[in-house]
mmCIF file of C-alpha atoms in Angstrom:
data_model
loop_
_atom_site.group_PDB
_atom_site.id
_atom_site.type_symbol
_atom_site.label_atom_id
_atom_site.label_comp_id
_atom_site.label_asym_id
_atom_site.label_seq_id
_atom_site.Cartn_x
_atom_site.Cartn_y
_atom_site.Cartn_z
ATOM 1 C CA MET S 1045 184.742 65.148 55.049
ATOM 2 C CA GLY S 1046 188.491 64.681 55.287
ATOM 3 C CA ASN S 1047 190.313 67.422 57.120
ATOM 4 C CA VAL S 1048 193.034 67.712 54.463
ATOM 5 C CA GLY S 1049 190.406 68.070 51.767
ATOM 6 C CA LEU S 1050 188.607 70.643 53.897
ATOM 7 C CA PHE S 1051 191.827 72.621 54.193
ATOM 8 C CA LEU S 1052 192.276 72.593 50.417
ATOM 9 C CA ILE S 1053 188.691 73.758 49.947
ATOM 10 C CA GLY S 1054 189.527 76.913 51.899
ATOM 11 C CA ALA S 1055 192.421 77.599 49.543
ATOM 12 C CA VAL S 1056 190.517 77.026 46.313
ATOM 13 C CA LEU S 1057 187.531 79.097 47.480
ATOM 14 C CA LEU S 1058 189.872 81.978 48.251
ATOM 15 C CA VAL S 1059 191.483 81.827 44.811
ATOM 16 C CA ASN S 1060 188.192 81.427 42.947
ATOM 17 C CA GLY S 1061 186.710 84.333 44.880
ATOM 18 C CA LEU S 1062 189.575 86.604 43.853
ATOM 19 C CA GLY S 1063 189.091 85.452 40.276
ATOM 20 C CA LEU S 1064 185.406 86.416 40.404
ATOM 21 C CA LEU S 1065 186.443 89.876 41.575
ATOM 22 C CA GLY S 1066 188.661 90.198 38.499
ATOM 23 C CA ARG S 1067 191.990 90.273 40.342
ATOM 24 C CA PHE S 1068 193.585 87.959 37.751
ATOM 25 C CA ASN S 1069 192.819 85.903 34.667
ATOM 26 C CA PRO S 1070 190.543 82.982 35.695
ATOM 27 C CA ARG S 1071 192.679 80.601 33.627
ATOM 28 C CA SER S 1072 195.510 81.025 36.121
ATOM 29 C CA ALA S 1073 193.331 79.342 38.781
ATOM 30 C CA VAL S 1074 192.771 76.233 36.630
ATOM 31 C CA PRO S 1075 195.741 74.232 38.079
ATOM 32 C CA LEU S 1076 194.511 74.605 41.661
ATOM 33 C CA ASN S 1077 190.945 73.678 40.683
ATOM 34 C CA LEU S 1078 192.175 70.595 38.839
ATOM 35 C CA PHE S 1079 194.388 69.588 41.760
ATOM 36 C CA VAL S 1080 191.764 70.009 44.493
ATOM 37 C CA GLY S 1081 188.964 68.605 42.360
ATOM 38 C CA GLY S 1082 191.041 65.600 41.323
ATOM 39 C CA ILE S 1083 192.004 64.781 44.921
ATOM 40 C CA GLN S 1084 188.403 64.994 46.079
ATOM 41 C CA VAL S 1085 187.239 62.637 43.359
ATOM 42 C CA ILE S 1086 190.065 60.082 43.378
ATOM 43 C CA LEU S 1087 190.479 59.699 47.143
ATOM 44 C CA PRO S 1088 186.768 59.135 47.901
ATOM 45 C CA THR S 1089 186.696 56.494 45.193
ATOM 46 C CA ILE S 1090 189.611 54.699 46.846
ATOM 47 C CA GLY S 1091 187.937 55.091 50.236
ATOM 48 C CA LEU S 1092 184.693 53.565 48.979
ATOM 49 C CA VAL S 1093 186.576 50.552 47.683
ATOM 50 C CA PHE S 1094 188.016 49.786 51.121
ATOM 51 C CA ASP S 1095 185.316 51.197 53.420
ATOM 52 C CA TYR S 1096 182.138 50.334 51.578
ATOM 53 C CA GLN S 1097 181.043 48.086 54.487
ATOM 54 C CA VAL S 1098 181.815 50.690 57.182
ATOM 55 C CA PRO S 1099 178.550 52.233 58.462
ATOM 56 C CA GLY S 1100 178.231 55.879 57.468
ATOM 57 C CA ALA S 1101 181.330 55.897 55.246
ATOM 58 C CA PRO S 1102 179.473 56.220 51.895
ATOM 59 C CA ALA S 1103 177.523 59.239 53.174
ATOM 60 C CA GLY S 1104 180.752 60.991 54.134
ATOM 61 C CA TYR S 1105 182.369 60.318 50.778
ATOM 62 C CA ALA S 1106 179.308 61.496 48.854
ATOM 63 C CA SER S 1107 179.827 65.114 49.923
ATOM 64 C CA LEU S 1108 183.448 64.961 48.756
ATOM 65 C CA TYR S 1109 182.244 64.048 45.276
ATOM 66 C CA LEU S 1110 179.987 67.086 45.180
ATOM 67 C CA PHE S 1111 182.807 69.466 46.025
ATOM 68 C CA GLY S 1112 185.448 67.673 43.987
ATOM 69 C CA PHE S 1113 183.382 67.666 40.835
ATOM 70 C CA THR S 1114 182.555 71.343 41.397
ATOM 71 C CA TYR S 1115 186.204 72.368 41.066
ATOM 72 C CA LEU S 1116 186.839 70.047 38.122
ATOM 73 C CA TRP S 1117 183.818 71.533 36.378
ATOM 74 C CA VAL S 1118 184.996 75.104 37.031
ATOM 75 C CA ALA S 1119 188.412 74.278 35.571
ATOM 76 C CA LEU S 1120 186.974 72.619 32.451
ATOM 77 C CA ASP S 1121 184.471 75.445 31.846
ATOM 78 C CA THR S 1122 187.267 77.984 32.121
ATOM 79 C CA LEU S 1123 189.477 76.107 29.656
ATOM 80 C CA ARG S 1124 186.638 75.595 27.173
ATOM 81 C CA GLY S 1125 185.193 79.085 27.576
ATOM 82 C CA ASP S 1126 181.790 77.604 28.415
ATOM 83 C CA SER S 1127 178.929 79.767 29.652
ATOM 84 C CA GLY S 1128 178.705 77.737 32.869
ATOM 85 C CA GLN S 1129 174.924 77.380 32.740
ATOM 86 C CA ALA S 1130 175.031 73.614 33.294
ATOM 87 C CA PHE S 1131 177.401 74.157 36.202
ATOM 88 C CA GLY S 1132 174.877 76.618 37.608
ATOM 89 C CA ALA S 1133 172.169 73.959 37.542
ATOM 90 C CA PHE S 1134 174.506 71.532 39.310
ATOM 91 C CA SER S 1135 175.260 74.221 41.908
ATOM 92 C CA GLY S 1136 171.560 74.494 42.699
ATOM 93 C CA PHE S 1137 171.516 70.782 43.504
ATOM 94 C CA VAL S 1138 174.606 71.135 45.714
ATOM 95 C CA ALA S 1139 173.012 74.066 47.572
ATOM 96 C CA VAL S 1140 169.921 72.002 48.427
ATOM 97 C CA ILE S 1141 172.064 69.072 49.644
ATOM 98 C CA ALA S 1142 174.153 71.475 51.764
ATOM 99 C CA VAL S 1143 171.026 72.790 53.490
ATOM 100 C CA ILE S 1144 169.932 69.228 54.303
ATOM 101 C CA GLN S 1145 173.415 68.251 55.505
ATOM 102 C CA GLY S 1146 173.429 71.280 57.791
ATOM 103 C CA PHE S 1147 170.282 70.139 59.559
ATOM 104 C CA LEU S 1148 171.613 66.591 59.830
ATOM 105 C CA SER S 1149 174.857 67.940 61.296
ATOM 106 C CA LEU S 1150 172.921 69.592 64.144
ATOM 107 C CA ARG S 1151 172.554 66.163 65.754
ATOM 108 C CA THR S 1152 176.260 65.274 65.890
ATOM 109 C CA ASP S 1153 178.280 68.443 65.169
ATOM 110 C CA PRO S 1154 176.220 71.660 65.550
ATOM 111 C CA PRO S 1155 179.092 74.109 64.824
ATOM 112 C CA PHE S 1156 179.782 72.416 61.499
ATOM 113 C CA ALA S 1157 176.164 72.977 60.467
ATOM 114 C CA ILE S 1158 177.113 76.642 59.985
ATOM 115 C CA ALA S 1159 179.778 75.571 57.491
ATOM 116 C CA TRP S 1160 177.207 73.586 55.513
ATOM 117 C CA TRP S 1161 174.804 76.517 55.419
ATOM 118 C CA LEU S 1162 177.528 78.905 54.278
ATOM 119 C CA TRP S 1163 178.288 76.496 51.446
ATOM 120 C CA ALA S 1164 174.576 76.479 50.639
ATOM 121 C CA PHE S 1165 174.736 80.272 50.228
ATOM 122 C CA MET S 1166 177.839 80.017 48.007
ATOM 123 C CA TRP S 1167 176.489 77.355 45.683
ATOM 124 C CA GLY S 1168 173.077 79.012 45.699
ATOM 125 C CA ALA S 1169 174.738 82.207 44.495
ATOM 126 C CA PHE S 1170 176.389 80.209 41.697
ATOM 127 C CA PHE S 1171 172.960 78.858 40.752
ATOM 128 C CA LEU S 1172 171.529 82.383 40.462
ATOM 129 C CA LEU S 1173 174.567 83.760 38.681
ATOM 130 C CA GLN S 1174 175.369 80.968 36.236
ATOM 131 C CA TYR S 1175 172.034 79.267 35.587
ATOM 132 C CA SER S 1176 169.380 81.925 36.209
ATOM 133 C CA GLY S 1177 171.444 84.789 34.815
ATOM 134 C CA VAL S 1178 170.700 87.076 37.758
ATOM 135 C CA LYS S 1179 173.109 90.020 37.802
ATOM 136 C CA ARG S 1180 172.025 92.035 40.836
ATOM 137 C CA VAL S 1181 170.407 91.079 44.132
ATOM 138 C CA ALA S 1182 169.237 93.624 46.719
ATOM 139 C CA GLY S 1183 170.962 96.405 44.803
ATOM 140 C CA VAL S 1184 174.439 94.824 44.665
ATOM 141 C CA ASP S 1185 176.355 93.075 41.922
ATOM 142 C CA LEU S 1186 175.843 89.338 42.425
ATOM 143 C CA ALA S 1187 179.252 88.380 41.019
ATOM 144 C CA ALA S 1188 180.989 90.730 43.457
ATOM 145 C CA PHE S 1189 178.900 89.434 46.365
ATOM 146 C CA THR S 1190 179.690 85.824 45.409
ATOM 147 C CA GLY S 1191 183.390 86.609 45.117
ATOM 148 C CA TRP S 1192 183.555 88.126 48.588
ATOM 149 C CA LEU S 1193 181.419 85.306 49.985
ATOM 150 C CA LEU S 1194 183.893 82.742 48.660
ATOM 151 C CA ILE S 1195 186.879 84.658 50.047
ATOM 152 C CA ILE S 1196 185.518 85.244 53.547
ATOM 153 C CA GLY S 1197 183.136 82.317 53.862
ATOM 154 C CA GLY S 1198 185.734 79.876 52.601
ATOM 155 C CA GLN S 1199 187.948 80.660 55.559
ATOM 156 C CA VAL S 1200 185.117 80.512 58.096
ATOM 157 C CA SER S 1201 183.599 77.302 56.735
ATOM 158 C CA ALA S 1202 186.716 75.406 55.621
ATOM 159 C CA THR S 1203 190.119 76.774 56.654
ATOM 160 C CA VAL S 1204 189.341 77.419 60.332
ATOM 161 C CA PRO S 1205 187.481 74.110 60.903
ATOM 162 C CA ALA S 1206 190.237 72.209 59.070
ATOM 163 C CA LEU S 1207 192.999 73.732 61.184
ATOM 164 C CA LEU S 1208 191.116 73.025 64.410
ATOM 165 C CA ARG S 1209 190.279 69.471 63.381
ATOM 166 C CA LEU S 1210 193.808 68.693 62.255
ATOM 167 C CA ASN S 1211 194.986 69.709 65.731
ATOM 168 C CA ASP S 1212 192.164 67.893 67.567
ATOM 169 C CA ALA S 1213 190.797 71.200 68.815
ATOM 170 C CA TRP S 1214 187.352 71.259 67.164
ATOM 171 C CA PRO S 1215 184.670 71.527 69.907
ATOM 172 C CA ALA S 1216 181.916 69.604 68.139
ATOM 173 C CA GLN S 1217 179.525 69.595 71.110
ATOM 174 C CA SER S 1218 180.200 73.075 72.461
ATOM 175 C CA THR S 1219 177.141 75.312 72.585
ATOM 176 C CA GLY S 1220 179.300 78.395 73.017
ATOM 177 C CA PHE S 1221 181.317 77.535 69.909
ATOM 178 C CA PHE S 1222 178.097 76.940 67.989
ATOM 179 C CA VAL S 1223 176.994 80.474 68.893
ATOM 180 C CA LEU S 1224 180.418 81.785 67.845
ATOM 181 C CA MET S 1225 180.237 80.010 64.476
ATOM 182 C CA SER S 1226 176.695 81.324 63.978
ATOM 183 C CA ALA S 1227 177.879 84.892 64.594
ATOM 184 C CA ALA S 1228 180.800 84.346 62.216
ATOM 185 C CA GLY S 1229 178.415 83.082 59.530
ATOM 186 C CA LEU S 1230 176.123 86.108 59.844
ATOM 187 C CA LEU S 1231 179.121 88.442 59.856
ATOM 188 C CA THR S 1232 180.391 86.753 56.686
ATOM 189 C CA LEU S 1233 177.135 87.483 54.861
ATOM 190 C CA ALA S 1234 177.026 91.079 56.126
ATOM 191 C CA LEU S 1235 180.650 91.792 55.175
ATOM 192 C CA SER S 1236 180.220 90.239 51.737
ATOM 193 C CA TYR S 1237 177.195 92.449 51.094
ATOM 194 C CA ALA S 1238 178.927 95.604 52.350
ATOM 195 C CA LEU S 1239 182.030 94.943 50.257
ATOM 196 C CA ALA S 1240 179.989 94.180 47.127
ATOM 197 C CA ALA S 1241 177.942 97.357 47.650
ATOM 198 C CA GLY S 1242 181.116 99.443 47.950
ATOM 199 C CA ARG S 1243 180.429 100.499 51.528
ATOM 200 C CA ILE S 1244 183.813 99.067 52.481
ATOM 201 C CA CYS S 1245 186.590 99.636 49.955
ATOM 202 C CA VAL S 1246 189.427 97.121 49.808
ATOM 203 C CA LEU S 1247 191.435 95.575 46.951
ATOM 204 C CA THR S 1248 191.073 98.796 44.967
ATOM 205 C CA THR S 1249 193.720 99.961 42.529
ATOM 206 C CA PRO S 1250 195.487 103.053 43.980
ATOM 207 C CA ALA S 1251 195.428 106.201 41.915
ATOM 208 C CA ALA S 1252 198.672 107.727 40.644
ATOM 209 C CA PRO S 1253 200.090 110.499 42.881
ATOM 210 C CA SER S 1254 198.967 113.914 41.638
ATOM 211 C CA ALA S 1255 202.376 115.483 42.395
ATOM 212 C CA HIS S 1256 203.985 113.462 39.627
ATOM 213 C CA THR S 1257 201.212 113.885 37.102
ATOM 214 C CA ILE S 1258 202.476 115.100 33.745
ATOM 215 C CA GLU S 1259 199.945 117.080 31.747
ATOM 216 C CA VAL S 1260 200.198 116.579 28.011
ATOM 217 C CA PRO S 1261 198.878 119.608 26.093
ATOM 218 C CA ASP S 1262 196.240 119.081 23.497
ATOM 219 C CA ALA S 1263 197.493 118.818 19.928
ATOM 220 C CA ALA S 1264 195.329 121.762 18.871
ATOM 221 C CA GLU S 1265 196.922 123.918 21.572
ATOM 222 C CA THR S 1266 200.470 123.157 20.382
ATOM 223 C CA VAL S 1267 199.843 124.402 16.816
ATOM 224 C CA PRO S 1268 199.948 128.248 16.654
ATOM 225 C CA ALA S 1269 197.411 130.164 14.666
ATOM 226 C CA ALA S 1270 198.312 131.976 11.450
ATOM 227 C CA GLY S 1271 198.587 135.360 13.198
ATOM 228 C CA GLU S 1272 200.787 133.887 15.896
ATOM 229 C CA ARG S 1273 203.089 132.318 13.292
ATOM 230 C CA ALA S 1274 203.499 135.682 11.579
ATOM 231 C CA ALA S 1275 204.381 137.342 14.897
ATOM 232 C CA VAL S 1276 206.955 134.630 15.586
ATOM 233 C CA VAL S 1277 208.608 135.125 12.181
ATOM 234 C CA GLU S 1278 208.693 138.909 12.640
ATOM 235 C CA SER S 1279 210.246 138.664 16.107
ATOM 236 C CA ALA S 1280 212.863 136.224 14.794
ATOM 237 C CA ALA S 1281 213.836 138.639 12.040
ATOM 238 C CA ALA S 1282 214.114 141.514 14.535
ATOM 239 C CA ALA S 1283 216.325 139.404 16.775
ATOM 240 C CA ALA S 1284 218.600 138.619 13.853
ATOM 241 C CA VAL S 1285 219.118 142.331 13.184
ATOM 242 C CA GLN S 1286 219.778 143.253 16.816
ATOM 243 C CA VAL S 1287 223.157 141.514 17.164
ATOM 244 C CA SER S 1288 226.171 142.603 19.158
ATOM 245 C CA PRO S 1289 228.594 145.256 17.691
ATOM 246 C CA ALA S 1290 231.339 142.671 17.292
ATOM 247 C CA VAL S 1291 229.332 140.915 14.660
ATOM 248 C CA ARG S 1292 229.255 142.549 11.287
ATOM 249 C CA VAL S 1293 225.836 142.505 9.764
ATOM 250 C CA PRO S 1294 225.856 141.785 6.049
ATOM 251 C CA SER S 1295 224.811 144.664 3.920
ATOM 252 C CA ALA S 1296 222.009 142.641 2.509
ATOM 253 C CA LEU S 1297 220.360 142.656 5.925
ATOM 254 C CA GLN S 1298 220.891 146.399 6.469
ATOM 255 C CA ALA S 1299 218.089 148.751 5.658
ATOM 256 C CA PRO S 1300 218.981 150.929 2.628
ATOM 257 C CA ALA S 1301 219.836 154.486 3.582
ATOM 258 C CA SER S 1302 217.578 157.153 2.212
ATOM 259 C CA LYS S 1303 219.069 159.260 -0.562
ATOM 260 C CA GLN S 1304 219.441 162.890 0.458
ATOM 261 C CA GLU S 1305 219.516 165.543 -2.236
ATOM 262 C CA PRO S 1306 222.252 168.197 -1.837
ATOM 263 C CA ALA S 1307 221.011 171.385 -0.302
ATOM 264 C CA ARG S 1308 220.327 174.097 -2.876
ATOM 265 C CA GLU S 1309 221.757 177.486 -2.245
ATOM 266 C CA SER S 1310 219.341 180.308 -1.955
ATOM 267 C CA PRO S 1311 219.690 183.225 -4.408
ATOM 268 C CA ALA S 1312 221.056 185.386 -1.660
ATOM 269 C CA GLU S 1313 223.731 182.883 -0.815
ATOM 270 C CA ALA S 1314 224.633 182.542 -4.504
ATOM 271 C CA ALA S 1315 225.136 186.311 -4.780
ATOM 272 C CA LEU S 1316 227.660 186.203 -1.993
#
């Protein structure tokens, strides 16, 4: 597999994993899938034309077709709104081939066998999710597990090997590096499970600060009852009467004075 193509696989797996986790609209990842998928279909075809007589060249290009067509298929399914069930069946085939390629890689490049087996887990998860319709595995959401597996496993299986190979630093025959890649592969599966199960919380949307929370009263609480409205009207009328002395209150608002009858003189007082 070409090192440049391997590097691009790490990028597209990262983006597709974030899309599975719902971090953005999957349609926004279509350009990258078309770009990576197109490169990994066109370039192997050109390579086969010129290297068809080179021993082992067709086998190397065959794997590029599997990955390239995967990303083209994802892009087309997203644009068409397809269920992805046929892609799930294709993913099952890719997973089986990845397992076989991993064992074959043990003869010439043992550390890279771990990359093949991680890809087998990824495409196997697509098979269960898209074709079989499985939603949960071992108590965790399968889509979330697959998303995290693409994000983390894509870097372990593609980005890191590509960077090392591009700089001629990939220790293909190192037993110690094989052990390190094996540990990284197991850690990838464990982290993906823990993140999907919610035991490790990252990429969560932060809650709004409680100090700035504005409570909106219920509509029923803002409408006073009939008795309360009467009390409000009465208090308003009393406030209108109790004004300062400088303001003359109209007579219409003044309470009428009670009529007092003139005091009648007693008979004794009349005699005087």
